[in-house]
Structures are given as C-alpha cells and as structure tokens.
XYZ file of C-alpha atoms in Angstrom:
666
model
C -38.151 0.371 -16.481
C -37.231 2.846 -13.762
C -36.052 1.071 -10.605
C -34.691 3.702 -8.238
C -33.157 7.147 -7.997
C -29.540 7.039 -6.853
C -29.028 10.756 -6.291
C -30.610 14.131 -6.897
C -28.642 17.335 -7.468
C -29.289 20.947 -8.307
C -27.341 20.732 -11.580
C -27.584 18.561 -14.654
C -25.712 15.243 -14.725
C -23.568 15.165 -17.861
C -21.553 11.947 -17.335
C -21.829 8.700 -15.397
C -19.724 5.500 -15.226
C -19.935 2.233 -13.317
C -17.344 1.223 -10.716
C -15.128 -1.877 -11.008
C -17.507 -4.126 -9.060
C -20.705 -2.578 -10.472
C -21.721 -1.711 -6.918
C -21.199 2.051 -7.232
C -21.210 4.768 -9.867
C -19.253 7.948 -10.457
C -21.090 10.875 -12.007
C -20.621 14.584 -12.600
C -22.930 17.406 -11.666
C -21.829 20.949 -12.294
C -18.153 21.221 -11.452
C -18.279 18.399 -8.888
C -17.698 14.641 -9.037
C -19.720 12.169 -6.986
C -19.234 8.496 -6.086
C -22.527 6.924 -5.075
C -22.786 3.277 -3.887
C -25.861 1.362 -4.988
C -26.826 0.645 -1.376
C -29.005 3.454 -0.145
C -27.477 3.400 3.339
C -23.940 4.055 2.039
C -22.396 7.507 2.215
C -22.102 9.711 -0.865
C -18.537 10.843 -1.650
C -18.116 14.103 -3.551
C -15.400 16.638 -4.339
C -14.778 19.566 -6.644
C -13.324 18.192 -9.842
C -12.929 21.084 -12.274
C -13.314 24.833 -12.494
C -16.106 24.520 -15.077
C -18.708 21.928 -15.987
C -17.506 18.316 -15.899
C -18.500 16.853 -19.262
C -17.028 13.342 -19.228
C -15.959 10.739 -16.669
C -14.763 7.116 -16.869
C -13.729 4.492 -14.305
C -11.375 1.642 -15.193
C -11.942 -1.729 -13.446
C -8.330 -2.867 -13.872
C -6.357 -0.023 -12.288
C -9.341 1.353 -10.300
C -8.602 4.917 -11.461
C -11.032 7.626 -12.546
C -10.532 10.147 -15.360
C -12.587 13.268 -15.846
C -12.655 16.222 -18.260
C -14.621 19.415 -18.651
C -15.038 22.916 -19.931
C -11.914 24.125 -18.140
C -9.943 22.464 -20.998
C -8.199 20.024 -18.660
C -8.377 16.317 -17.944
C -7.543 14.821 -14.559
C -6.743 11.395 -13.123
C -8.108 10.435 -9.692
C -7.876 7.407 -7.456
C -11.007 5.664 -6.195
C -11.080 7.884 -3.090
C -11.034 11.167 -5.001
C -7.340 12.005 -4.563
C -5.838 13.825 -7.535
C -3.082 11.851 -9.271
C -2.530 13.971 -12.387
C -3.762 17.236 -13.899
C -3.080 18.131 -17.513
C -2.030 21.499 -18.800
C -4.764 23.698 -20.235
C -5.768 22.776 -23.789
C -6.974 25.099 -26.535
C -10.540 23.790 -26.477
C -12.888 22.051 -24.063
C -12.396 18.320 -23.725
C -15.561 16.641 -24.968
C -14.783 12.905 -24.685
C -12.500 10.414 -22.980
C -12.352 6.647 -22.406
C -10.096 4.119 -20.712
C -8.505 1.332 -22.721
C -9.887 -2.011 -21.401
C -6.400 -3.019 -20.184
C -6.057 0.200 -18.152
C -2.637 0.976 -19.639
C -3.717 4.063 -21.595
C -6.755 6.258 -22.174
C -7.941 8.481 -25.037
C -8.932 12.141 -24.748
C -11.009 13.821 -27.470
C -11.300 17.550 -28.155
C -11.913 19.862 -31.125
C -10.299 18.288 -34.193
C -7.887 16.196 -32.092
C -7.498 13.009 -30.104
C -4.727 12.424 -27.530
C -3.417 9.092 -26.274
C -2.367 9.274 -22.611
C -0.538 6.945 -20.253
C -2.337 5.648 -17.176
C -0.220 8.080 -15.117
C -1.723 10.944 -17.145
C 1.093 12.183 -19.385
C 0.399 12.176 -23.169
C 1.959 9.618 -25.509
C 0.938 11.450 -28.646
C -1.656 13.706 -30.297
C -3.411 13.173 -33.629
C -4.972 16.007 -35.638
C -8.429 15.269 -37.112
C -11.144 16.988 -39.132
C -14.168 15.970 -37.101
C -15.096 19.093 -35.186
C -15.513 18.352 -31.495
C -14.948 14.640 -30.859
C -18.102 13.859 -28.897
C -17.454 10.196 -28.086
C -14.589 7.686 -28.182
C -14.670 3.911 -27.692
C -12.095 1.112 -27.617
C -12.136 -2.358 -29.116
C -12.185 -5.239 -26.620
C -8.523 -6.098 -27.230
C -7.469 -2.447 -26.689
C -5.679 -2.098 -30.035
C -8.208 0.001 -31.945
C -10.080 3.217 -31.227
C -13.222 4.722 -32.750
C -14.484 8.283 -32.395
C -17.621 10.213 -33.359
C -17.190 13.839 -34.460
C -19.594 16.740 -34.218
C -19.713 17.111 -38.003
C -21.023 13.557 -38.460
C -17.622 11.959 -39.097
C -16.672 8.584 -37.591
C -12.922 7.980 -37.300
C -10.940 4.828 -36.535
C -7.418 4.460 -35.199
C -4.838 1.731 -34.534
C -2.272 1.876 -31.733
C 1.268 1.895 -33.155
C 4.799 2.869 -32.128
C 4.546 0.959 -28.874
C 8.089 0.272 -27.688
C 9.508 -2.210 -25.183
C 13.183 -2.642 -24.309
C 15.363 -5.285 -22.690
C 19.173 -5.091 -22.281
C 19.923 -3.260 -25.502
C 17.158 -4.848 -27.603
C 14.268 -2.566 -28.611
C 11.013 -3.931 -30.052
C 8.753 -1.343 -31.734
C 5.259 -1.938 -33.122
C 5.510 -0.115 -36.479
C 1.995 -0.913 -37.666
C -0.765 -3.317 -36.709
C 1.091 -6.439 -37.942
C 4.797 -5.536 -37.998
C 7.398 -5.309 -35.229
C 10.860 -3.850 -35.737
C 13.661 -5.366 -33.629
C 16.733 -3.217 -33.059
C 19.824 -4.597 -31.339
C 21.781 -1.585 -30.157
C 24.856 -3.558 -29.113
C 25.178 -5.415 -32.430
C 23.774 -2.534 -34.518
C 21.288 -4.776 -36.344
C 17.627 -4.338 -37.331
C 15.109 -7.124 -37.972
C 11.528 -6.860 -39.233
C 8.931 -9.357 -37.933
C 5.694 -9.611 -39.930
C 2.479 -11.247 -38.726
C -0.671 -12.220 -40.578
C -2.954 -10.695 -37.911
C -2.784 -7.518 -35.899
C -0.553 -7.577 -32.817
C -2.482 -7.379 -29.539
C 0.166 -7.919 -26.851
C 3.940 -8.230 -26.789
C 6.356 -8.845 -23.937
C 10.169 -8.879 -23.974
C 12.088 -10.298 -21.025
C 14.329 -13.194 -19.958
C 15.846 -13.413 -23.476
C 12.428 -14.148 -24.994
C 9.936 -12.087 -27.014
C 6.311 -13.238 -26.750
C 3.932 -11.724 -29.333
C 0.179 -12.385 -29.147
C -1.872 -11.661 -32.258
C -5.588 -12.127 -32.889
C -5.147 -15.847 -33.677
C -1.592 -16.869 -32.724
C 1.097 -16.534 -30.103
C 4.670 -16.393 -31.411
C 7.668 -17.025 -29.154
C 11.052 -15.690 -30.278
C 14.470 -16.143 -28.744
C 16.668 -13.049 -28.828
C 19.373 -15.228 -30.405
C 17.114 -16.479 -33.227
C 14.493 -14.257 -34.857
C 13.850 -16.560 -37.808
C 12.124 -19.644 -36.391
C 9.603 -18.844 -33.655
C 7.492 -21.328 -31.747
C 3.843 -20.725 -32.663
C 0.719 -21.411 -30.596
C -2.924 -20.984 -31.616
C -5.132 -18.767 -29.462
C -8.926 -18.765 -29.510
C -9.592 -15.313 -28.085
C -7.910 -11.954 -27.650
C -5.071 -12.180 -25.132
C -5.570 -9.943 -22.104
C -2.175 -10.344 -20.454
C 1.272 -11.867 -21.042
C 3.447 -12.483 -17.971
C 6.978 -13.919 -18.176
C 9.447 -15.576 -15.834
C 12.781 -17.293 -16.398
C 11.416 -20.629 -17.686
C 7.719 -20.121 -18.408
C 5.182 -17.533 -19.469
C 1.503 -16.980 -18.721
C -1.215 -16.235 -21.271
C -4.601 -14.950 -20.128
C -7.660 -14.708 -22.370
C -11.415 -14.800 -21.804
C -11.956 -18.161 -23.561
C -9.235 -20.434 -22.144
C -8.589 -18.481 -18.971
C -5.092 -18.889 -17.522
C -2.563 -20.936 -19.514
C 1.066 -21.638 -18.661
C 3.587 -22.547 -21.384
C 7.287 -23.162 -21.723
C 9.258 -21.060 -24.204
C 9.353 -24.110 -26.481
C 5.565 -23.891 -26.771
C 4.758 -26.854 -24.495
C 1.562 -26.451 -22.491
C 2.037 -26.844 -18.732
C -1.265 -26.240 -16.969
C -4.513 -24.289 -16.743
C -4.623 -22.829 -13.210
C -8.177 -22.547 -11.898
C -9.703 -21.577 -8.584
C -13.020 -20.401 -7.218
C -13.887 -16.811 -8.090
C -11.552 -16.646 -11.111
C -12.277 -13.622 -13.358
C -9.812 -13.357 -16.219
C -10.829 -9.836 -17.242
C -9.614 -8.452 -13.892
C -5.950 -9.454 -14.279
C -3.139 -6.971 -14.865
C 0.614 -6.783 -14.357
C 0.262 -5.793 -10.701
C -2.165 -8.389 -9.318
C -0.427 -11.485 -10.734
C 3.156 -12.713 -10.457
C 4.972 -15.701 -11.921
C 8.143 -17.587 -11.005
C 9.695 -20.915 -11.980
C 7.921 -22.653 -9.095
C 4.662 -20.923 -8.304
C 2.046 -18.560 -9.671
C 0.598 -15.938 -7.292
C -2.628 -14.002 -7.743
C -4.638 -11.537 -5.673
C -8.140 -12.860 -5.002
C -10.658 -10.798 -6.985
C -13.553 -11.111 -4.538
C -11.381 -10.498 -1.468
C -8.312 -8.383 -2.210
C -6.853 -9.167 1.217
C -6.160 -12.737 0.049
C -3.256 -13.951 -2.120
C -3.394 -17.463 -3.607
C -0.451 -19.595 -4.743
C -0.710 -22.194 -7.508
C 1.815 -24.717 -8.783
C 2.997 -23.904 -12.306
C 3.145 -27.576 -13.373
C -0.227 -28.746 -12.072
C -2.204 -25.525 -11.692
C -3.338 -26.625 -8.223
C -3.199 -24.610 -5.031
C 0.105 -24.707 -3.126
C 0.121 -24.392 0.657
C -2.124 -21.974 2.488
C -3.577 -18.751 1.161
C -2.004 -15.556 2.460
C -4.428 -13.251 4.238
C -3.447 -9.644 4.911
C -5.199 -7.140 7.150
C -5.647 -4.642 4.280
C -6.343 -4.857 0.564
C -3.310 -5.929 -1.473
C -2.697 -3.781 -4.558
C 0.539 -5.269 -5.960
C 2.529 -8.493 -5.597
C 5.879 -9.762 -6.925
C 7.693 -13.111 -6.635
C 11.472 -13.458 -6.696
C 12.782 -15.216 -9.794
C 15.540 -17.451 -8.383
C 15.764 -20.427 -6.056
C 13.591 -23.421 -5.295
C 10.066 -23.428 -3.865
C 11.372 -23.601 -0.289
C 13.258 -20.332 -0.869
C 10.422 -18.564 -2.702
C 9.619 -15.072 -1.409
C 6.691 -12.770 -2.088
C 6.620 -9.008 -1.634
C 3.350 -7.075 -1.586
C 2.108 -3.499 -1.367
C -1.133 -2.912 0.519
C -3.653 -0.096 0.284
C -1.669 1.919 2.841
C 1.340 1.743 0.460
C 3.299 -0.361 2.965
C 5.735 -2.963 1.610
C 5.888 -6.446 3.161
C 7.883 -9.590 2.444
C 7.078 -13.193 3.331
C 8.256 -16.692 2.578
C 5.806 -18.865 0.641
C 6.318 -21.910 2.861
C 6.078 -19.966 6.110
C 3.562 -17.162 5.811
C 4.770 -14.407 8.115
C 4.728 -10.847 6.807
C 7.607 -8.525 7.662
C 7.364 -4.822 6.889
C 10.191 -3.414 4.773
C 9.105 0.156 3.972
C 6.261 2.682 3.863
C 4.911 5.029 1.170
C 5.928 2.593 -1.581
C 4.697 3.274 -5.117
C 6.359 0.551 -7.205
C 8.487 -2.587 -6.736
C 10.537 -4.944 -8.923
C 12.793 -7.974 -8.464
C 16.038 -8.243 -10.377
C 16.086 -10.845 -13.155
C 19.517 -12.331 -12.391
C 19.762 -12.009 -8.594
C 17.414 -11.888 -5.618
C 17.726 -8.117 -5.211
C 14.650 -5.969 -4.628
C 14.183 -2.342 -5.636
C 11.325 0.001 -4.717
C 10.224 3.592 -5.147
C 9.462 4.780 -1.621
C 8.777 8.382 -0.607
C 10.083 9.635 -3.997
C 13.406 7.880 -3.499
C 14.956 4.708 -4.859
C 15.423 2.023 -2.195
C 17.444 -1.153 -2.861
C 17.534 -4.261 -0.668
C 20.550 -6.281 -1.769
C 19.538 -9.181 0.475
C 15.770 -8.868 1.085
C 15.671 -12.385 2.585
C 17.309 -10.979 5.737
C 14.043 -10.988 7.776
C 13.813 -14.783 7.396
C 17.442 -15.289 8.460
C 18.510 -12.390 10.667
C 16.478 -9.193 10.536
C 19.376 -7.266 12.119
C 21.121 -7.477 8.734
C 18.536 -5.199 7.112
C 20.353 -2.100 8.304
C 23.389 -3.169 6.259
C 21.722 -4.470 3.069
C 19.386 -1.509 2.513
C 20.520 1.418 0.353
C 18.558 4.608 -0.393
C 19.305 6.830 -3.401
C 17.933 10.254 -4.317
C 17.382 10.080 -8.084
C 14.894 12.918 -8.666
C 12.210 10.427 -9.686
C 9.332 12.415 -8.201
C 5.858 11.156 -7.376
C 4.005 8.167 -8.912
C 7.105 6.730 -10.584
C 7.177 3.102 -11.733
C 9.827 0.624 -12.844
C 10.363 -0.340 -16.454
C 13.255 -2.805 -16.041
C 15.808 -4.060 -13.530
C 18.442 -6.293 -15.113
C 21.830 -6.671 -13.466
C 22.999 -3.410 -11.890
C 20.998 -1.309 -14.390
C 17.601 0.018 -13.260
C 15.177 2.088 -15.370
C 12.395 4.146 -13.787
C 9.621 6.049 -15.540
C 8.572 9.276 -13.852
C 5.016 10.580 -13.700
C 5.738 12.964 -16.590
C 6.815 10.066 -18.846
C 10.565 10.687 -18.666
C 12.723 7.579 -18.213
C 15.618 7.682 -15.766
C 18.371 5.058 -15.715
C 20.451 4.514 -12.627
C 23.012 1.972 -11.480
C 23.181 -0.011 -8.279
C 26.302 -1.615 -6.851
C 27.611 -4.459 -9.089
C 29.498 -6.213 -6.281
C 26.487 -8.058 -4.778
C 25.784 -9.606 -8.191
C 29.316 -11.033 -8.299
C 28.932 -12.222 -4.716
C 25.663 -14.039 -5.415
C 27.210 -15.740 -8.440
C 29.812 -17.288 -6.122
C 27.179 -18.112 -3.493
C 24.890 -19.855 -5.992
C 27.887 -21.859 -7.253
C 28.858 -22.673 -3.621
C 32.217 -20.987 -4.144
C 32.528 -19.731 -0.588
C 36.275 -19.093 -0.724
C 35.862 -16.809 -3.733
C 32.977 -15.046 -1.996
C 35.192 -14.377 1.021
C 37.980 -13.057 -1.192
C 35.575 -10.658 -2.881
C 34.308 -9.316 0.444
C 37.851 -8.845 1.749
C 38.823 -7.009 -1.428
C 35.832 -4.631 -1.500
C 35.805 -4.053 2.285
C 32.149 -3.029 2.405
C 29.719 -3.914 5.192
C 27.025 -4.306 2.536
C 28.818 -7.304 1.020
C 29.668 -8.803 4.392
C 26.002 -8.582 5.434
C 24.863 -10.255 2.198
C 27.417 -13.015 2.730
C 26.394 -13.438 6.373
C 22.742 -13.901 5.457
C 23.431 -16.196 2.503
C 25.844 -18.387 4.457
C 23.474 -18.737 7.412
C 20.674 -19.700 5.029
C 23.006 -22.292 3.459
C 24.153 -23.469 6.939
C 27.774 -22.582 6.185
C 28.641 -21.670 9.755
C 32.369 -21.096 9.236
C 31.719 -18.545 6.485
C 28.966 -16.913 8.530
C 31.331 -16.665 11.496
C 33.856 -14.673 9.481
C 31.167 -12.476 7.903
C 29.642 -11.539 11.253
C 33.097 -10.911 12.666
C 33.737 -8.413 9.854
C 30.496 -6.663 10.851
C 31.621 -6.518 14.512
C 28.580 -8.565 15.540
C 30.395 -10.146 18.475
C 27.362 -11.770 20.093
C 26.459 -13.565 16.858
C 30.061 -14.726 16.367
C 30.005 -16.240 19.856
C 26.708 -17.926 19.166
C 27.921 -19.421 15.879
C 31.009 -20.787 17.629
C 28.706 -22.318 20.224
C 26.628 -23.949 17.469
C 29.707 -25.360 15.745
C 30.800 -27.055 18.957
C 27.498 -28.888 19.440
C 28.033 -32.653 19.178
C 25.067 -33.636 16.966
C 23.530 -32.313 13.775
C 19.986 -32.128 15.170
C 21.117 -29.806 17.934
C 22.831 -27.529 15.407
C 19.683 -27.460 13.257
C 17.613 -26.489 16.278
C 20.008 -23.705 17.242
C 19.919 -22.407 13.664
C 16.138 -22.207 13.879
C 16.491 -20.417 17.199
C 18.950 -17.998 15.611
C 16.293 -17.250 12.984
C 13.764 -16.558 15.763
C 11.725 -19.679 15.080
C 11.659 -21.278 18.505
C 8.687 -23.571 17.832
C 10.472 -25.197 14.901
C 13.639 -25.510 16.979
C 11.755 -27.369 19.692
C 10.053 -29.596 17.118
C 13.429 -30.622 15.662
C 14.748 -31.571 19.085
C 11.661 -33.566 20.058
C 11.640 -35.493 16.776
C 15.307 -36.355 17.335
C 14.557 -37.576 20.860
C 16.586 -34.767 22.489
C 13.952 -34.002 25.088
C 16.311 -32.594 27.683
C 17.757 -30.155 25.150
C 14.190 -29.086 24.275
C 13.537 -28.495 27.982
C 16.731 -26.509 28.292
C 15.831 -24.489 25.195
C 12.570 -23.375 26.820
C 14.416 -22.510 30.021
C 16.782 -20.309 28.019
C 13.735 -18.646 26.468
C 12.194 -18.263 29.961
C 9.210 -20.214 28.699
C 8.718 -21.877 32.052
C 5.273 -23.379 31.487
C 6.395 -25.202 28.349
C 9.599 -26.391 30.042
C 7.536 -27.838 32.898
C 5.117 -29.478 30.462
C 7.995 -31.200 28.648
C 9.578 -32.295 31.919
C 6.305 -33.920 33.002
C 5.974 -35.742 29.680
C 9.601 -36.937 29.862
C 8.998 -39.426 32.694
C 9.445 -36.514 35.149
C 13.192 -37.110 34.906
C 14.036 -33.418 34.748
C 11.179 -32.050 36.804
C 13.603 -31.112 39.577
C 15.898 -29.498 36.971
C 13.166 -27.117 35.818
C 12.191 -26.300 39.397
C 15.821 -25.610 40.322
C 16.346 -23.173 37.433
C 13.027 -21.547 38.252
C 14.086 -21.004 41.868
C 17.413 -19.496 40.813
C 15.586 -17.198 38.421
C 13.206 -15.979 41.136
C 16.029 -15.484 43.629
C 18.033 -13.419 41.155
C 15.079 -11.249 40.105
C 13.811 -11.022 43.716
C 10.333 -12.242 42.908
C 8.093 -14.778 44.575
C 6.510 -17.746 42.855
C 3.023 -17.043 41.462
C 2.487 -19.978 39.102
C 0.261 -22.607 40.708
C 1.898 -25.575 39.009
C 5.366 -24.593 40.212
C 4.068 -24.028 43.735
C 2.412 -27.458 43.682
C 5.469 -29.390 42.482
C 7.885 -27.402 44.657
C 6.128 -28.849 47.683
C 6.447 -32.416 46.396
C 9.883 -32.536 44.750
C 13.132 -32.451 46.693
C 15.824 -30.524 44.824
C 19.294 -32.051 45.014
C 21.705 -29.817 43.138
C 24.444 -32.448 42.835
C 21.964 -34.988 41.504
C 20.659 -32.460 38.935
C 24.162 -31.664 37.704
C 24.906 -35.356 37.381
C 21.784 -35.894 35.241
C 22.739 -32.970 33.001
C 26.210 -34.465 32.609
C 24.693 -37.811 31.619
C 22.461 -36.125 29.016
C 25.486 -34.414 27.458
C 27.401 -37.675 27.359
C 24.437 -39.426 25.759
C 24.388 -36.790 23.001
C 28.097 -37.271 22.316
C 27.566 -41.018 21.943
C 24.770 -40.586 19.385
C 25.356 -42.035 15.933
C 27.024 -39.454 13.714
C 27.656 -37.022 16.563
C 30.620 -34.848 15.680
C 31.181 -31.127 16.294
C 32.056 -29.031 13.246
C 35.317 -27.962 14.877
C 37.362 -29.284 17.758
C 38.811 -25.846 18.499
C 37.120 -22.482 17.993
C 38.450 -20.443 15.071
C 38.653 -17.455 17.364
C 40.582 -17.138 20.580
C 37.385 -17.431 22.613
C 35.929 -20.406 24.405
C 32.194 -20.907 24.185
C 32.332 -21.706 27.894
C 33.195 -18.066 28.500
C 30.270 -16.661 26.569
C 26.524 -16.695 27.334
C 25.293 -19.205 24.776
C 21.728 -18.385 25.735
C 22.086 -14.682 24.911
C 20.604 -15.063 21.423
C 17.688 -16.995 22.856
C 17.161 -14.276 25.414
C 17.092 -11.675 22.647
C 14.625 -13.773 20.706
C 12.170 -13.853 23.564
C 12.691 -10.184 24.348
C 13.908 -10.775 27.903
C 15.817 -8.311 30.003
C 19.574 -8.334 30.369
C 19.257 -9.095 34.082
C 17.497 -12.341 33.236
C 20.197 -13.167 30.705
C 22.917 -12.662 33.290
C 21.040 -14.974 35.613
C 21.582 -18.059 33.490
C 25.019 -17.187 32.133
C 26.711 -19.625 34.485
C 23.946 -22.189 34.725
C 22.808 -23.124 31.208
C 25.701 -24.759 29.397
C 24.588 -27.622 27.191
C 27.292 -28.293 24.659
C-alpha cells in the first residue's frame, strides 16, 4: 500500500538503498545522488555522482559508507555526507551491479562477464571472469562468506571468498578454500594445513593466538601448538572476533556478546540497554584485560565500559560533544591505569583515563589509530603522516612532556591509510591503494618500559644516559612520576633542563609526611581538588588552606578557615592583604571585607601558628622526608615551591612573586 512520496525528480530513479538507521534513503536520478530523510521537514542532500546515469547504489550500516556505479564505467565510494573517498579507473563496460558485504569489509562490483571484489577503501582485491553477460544483481550471504549473482543471459553464479590473508610477527594465515587454512611460519620456514568440517567465517591472529570461527565451532590455536586447539560450539554465524592479551570477544546474533579465555573458558555475556549485535565492527568496540569498551549505538556520543569478568558496567559512561567513530584501549596495566583513545566525527584524537574521565586532545585530522601490543605506545595516521606517542599517558601526569614524547614521520602513506599491525618497533600501514608499507619506530622506549615494568629503575637510568635522547628522558620522567619514584623523576627532569620541576620535586621529597607528598603529586598533575581531598582526609587542614592560597583560590581558603574552628582565619586575611598590596588592588569580595573589620591581624601570632602546624606535621606517626639533604646543590627554601601551583591555576608571574617569600610549608 502506498504511504507517501519521498521525492520527485525529472529523471527516472534507477537505484535506492536504506540508510544505517532506516531513517533516510539514498537514491539515484540521472547522474545525481540524493540522500532523503524520511521526515518531510528534513533537507534533501544531493550531489553529482557520475558523468552518466547512476545505475546502482548501496549503503552499508557498519561503516556508514555509500558505493555507487553507473554508465561511466566507474564505481565510487562516498561517506555519508557525500564526500568522495575513492574513484575507480574506467572499466571496459558499464557497471551494472554492486553490493556491500554485511560486515562492511569488502564489496562486490558486477559488470559484463566479470565480478570484482573490492576493499572497503575502494581498491580491488581480485577480479573473476564469468560467462553471464552483464551481471545484473549481486547478493551476499548473511555471514559474508558467499556471493551470488544473476546474469543477463539467465545464469545464476555462486562464489566463496578465499585467499584471505592475515599476518602476525612472521606468521601468515591464508584461507585456501572454504574449510582450510594454511599457516606459514616465515622465521622457521614451516607450513601447516588446518582443516575444518565447516566453512570458515571469521579468523583473527594476534597475541600469539589464532581464533577461527566456523559455521558451528570456534577453534583456538596457540602459535606454538597447531595440533590441539581448544574448541567451542557456536549457535549462529559469528559477526566479529576481537582479541586482547588474555581474552577474546565473540559476537553473534544469537548469543550476543561473549567473552572467553584462550583456554576456552567462558567469562561473561556483557549486556546493556540498546545493544544491537549486528552494528559492531572493529572500530566501535575495544577490548583489554580489564575492561570492554563500546560506542553506544543509539547515541554515538556515548562510550560505555563493561567489566570483562562480570559483564557489568564499570564507572561512568563517557559522553563526548561529537559522535565517536573509533575507540581503542591500551593493552597493558591495571584498571586504574587504563586509557582510552577515540576519534570523533571531526577526525580529532582524544585520550582519557577510564577512572577519571577527562578528554585531552592529542591531534587533528586523524584517520586511523593503534596501540602497540607489548608497550603502551600509540601510533596514528594524521594529516597523511605517521605520528607516534611513545608515552601517551603524559596528559595525565605532566602534559608538558608531550612535546618530547611525540614523533612525526613522513612515510608516503597518503590519504585514508589504516593500520594492519603494530608489534614491537615494527608498524605496518595499508595505503588507500592497497599497498602495505612497513616502517620502524625507535626500539629504545620498548627497552625502557621493560625496565620500568620490572621496577628496574637503575637500569632504566643507565639506558637513558647511554642513549642521551630527550625522548627517553621524557618517557622516564612520566613513568617515574606515575610510579611516585621522585628520585628518578628528579634526575629525568634535570636531564630535560626542566629546572622548575626539579625544584618542585625536591620540595616534595622534603615534606615530612606521606599524605602531604601525595597531595603535592596530585597538584603536580593539575588535580587540585584531589590534592585538597587527600589533605582533608588526613586531617591536614592548614596545609589544605595553604594549598588554596598558593592557587589564589581565596574563597575556598576562607571557607576552610571558617570550618577549621576559625584558627587560621587571620592567616587567610593576612595573605589576602599582602596579595592586594602587591598587585595594587582594593578588596572587592564581601566576605573578606566583613571579616577584615572583625579580625585583628597579628603577624607574629600568625607566624607562630604556622610554625606550630609545621611542628605538628613533623610529629605525625610515620612522618619522614624522603631525603634529609637535597640531591642537588639547591635548597628548597631558595625556590618558589608554589610556582607549580601558580602555573596550574594559570596565574600571572607577578602573583607568583608575591608569595615567594611568604608561603613556605615544609
């Protein structure tokens, strides 16, 4: 029954396809392509697609890309906004059919007596000669392994995807036919044939494990033993296989999401509201040893985190201002150290900690990202160049280190490149034309992180002194600060000529109690609220007041002074007066005006109270500075210990100089 007319044009409509959310359609009319939302009030998007009539069009819900073909003997790949991503060379005959594979990895193009299999980027994998006349229609099986086509001479042809190849550190797995995989070990010069009773649907090779999903089973092989796999039964065609160091994820339409160990033990079935298994691909899910991350299908601005052992939500959901198109979790560390990187619809790259959701922008115009398998090193394709962050955690420790740990390489990778692998210092990138390019990154950070993870700080220092590279020193500075190894961090920052940070670390080491050092570390990492919380929980209220004075957060300092039996109310007012006198301003805050009229400021009495607070800290149980004498020939009394706090709050240097001789707490 006719319901409504979406659009009317002066030319015949030869092709139409639904959008990913079934709320809009793409259709062809003449040489133009149109995207029409179902809502009548929405705007119609159109552009010139081909030089001749557009005969076929298809829209994939997984990668959100559009393919079109026509009488100009070309096929083209577009994004959902009509931007051209790929244009084929001119064929001998008009292209009469095309269709996306359900997984969105490849698509088929039919022409006169031929069918071509193409990558999602557009370049052709291979071409098969037929005897069908013009191939008028092609269709895929639900699992994406088989293809059927209808020819103009009445012939129906069927095909099976073969010769699919995946590689990992010298091991190549090739799908020879529908139920046989050939394993070639280049380093050992050996070949092994793996036979299966059903056709192979998905296979994934990473982290020393090969996971093969067939129509009825899932086989798990170790690269050291190809004879005795662990076998699991599956009840539906597997849509996606995702691996991490300890576990792997299976997604199918019957059981949904399932997490297993490589020994075949079932871990959990993650579930959440709005779960749609058919929408998952390699870019919108990520897996680590601790957590599973997924982009919300109904709201692509939201990223959810689920525990791998229980399948339940972990912490808060991450909400971005724009749609998120790709996510990736680092593969090392515990949950507290877990980091997520994401690419949004503007192609901007952000990083955030899972426990403390705060996005920090790393780069723009990013096309692809990948974490290293053996170290927390991040690589990205940004503006047609290869960008490597050897210590991407720097924003959560000291964002000033980013200038040292970032390296950009020109590798002639072109536009729309994507990563195939990143293991150790070897990185493989696939260009838009299908060519694979291998490049190396510096091997020294990998050696450094081996020592850091083993807590071999002396060996890490020796390596940095031997290499004499600011890149290594910056990685060591960030790692040591994250591990609270202040002595190592002091030497690393000194090698980078970061004098202000060296002074501040010396100041922290001389603090008498552990709680004060923890608070100053949080302040160093620009997390002043957490620093104050640590001090208040430890009962160091005066130090919390002083911290807010150093940050020029006068209202909070006054609030704490009032809650602390008003013992240091005159202290706050005295520092406030000195600040106003130095900056030549008059008091405008009503609370300070009110208490200034009631409180008599006795400077000697204030100094005596400060001295008593310091002595009380030294007498605390377990109070002991990390060093009795500074390692450098500098006394923390001679340096502005508040300078880092001033930088954190973004204050002016004049204000910093104001308190250089007044705020000394240690």
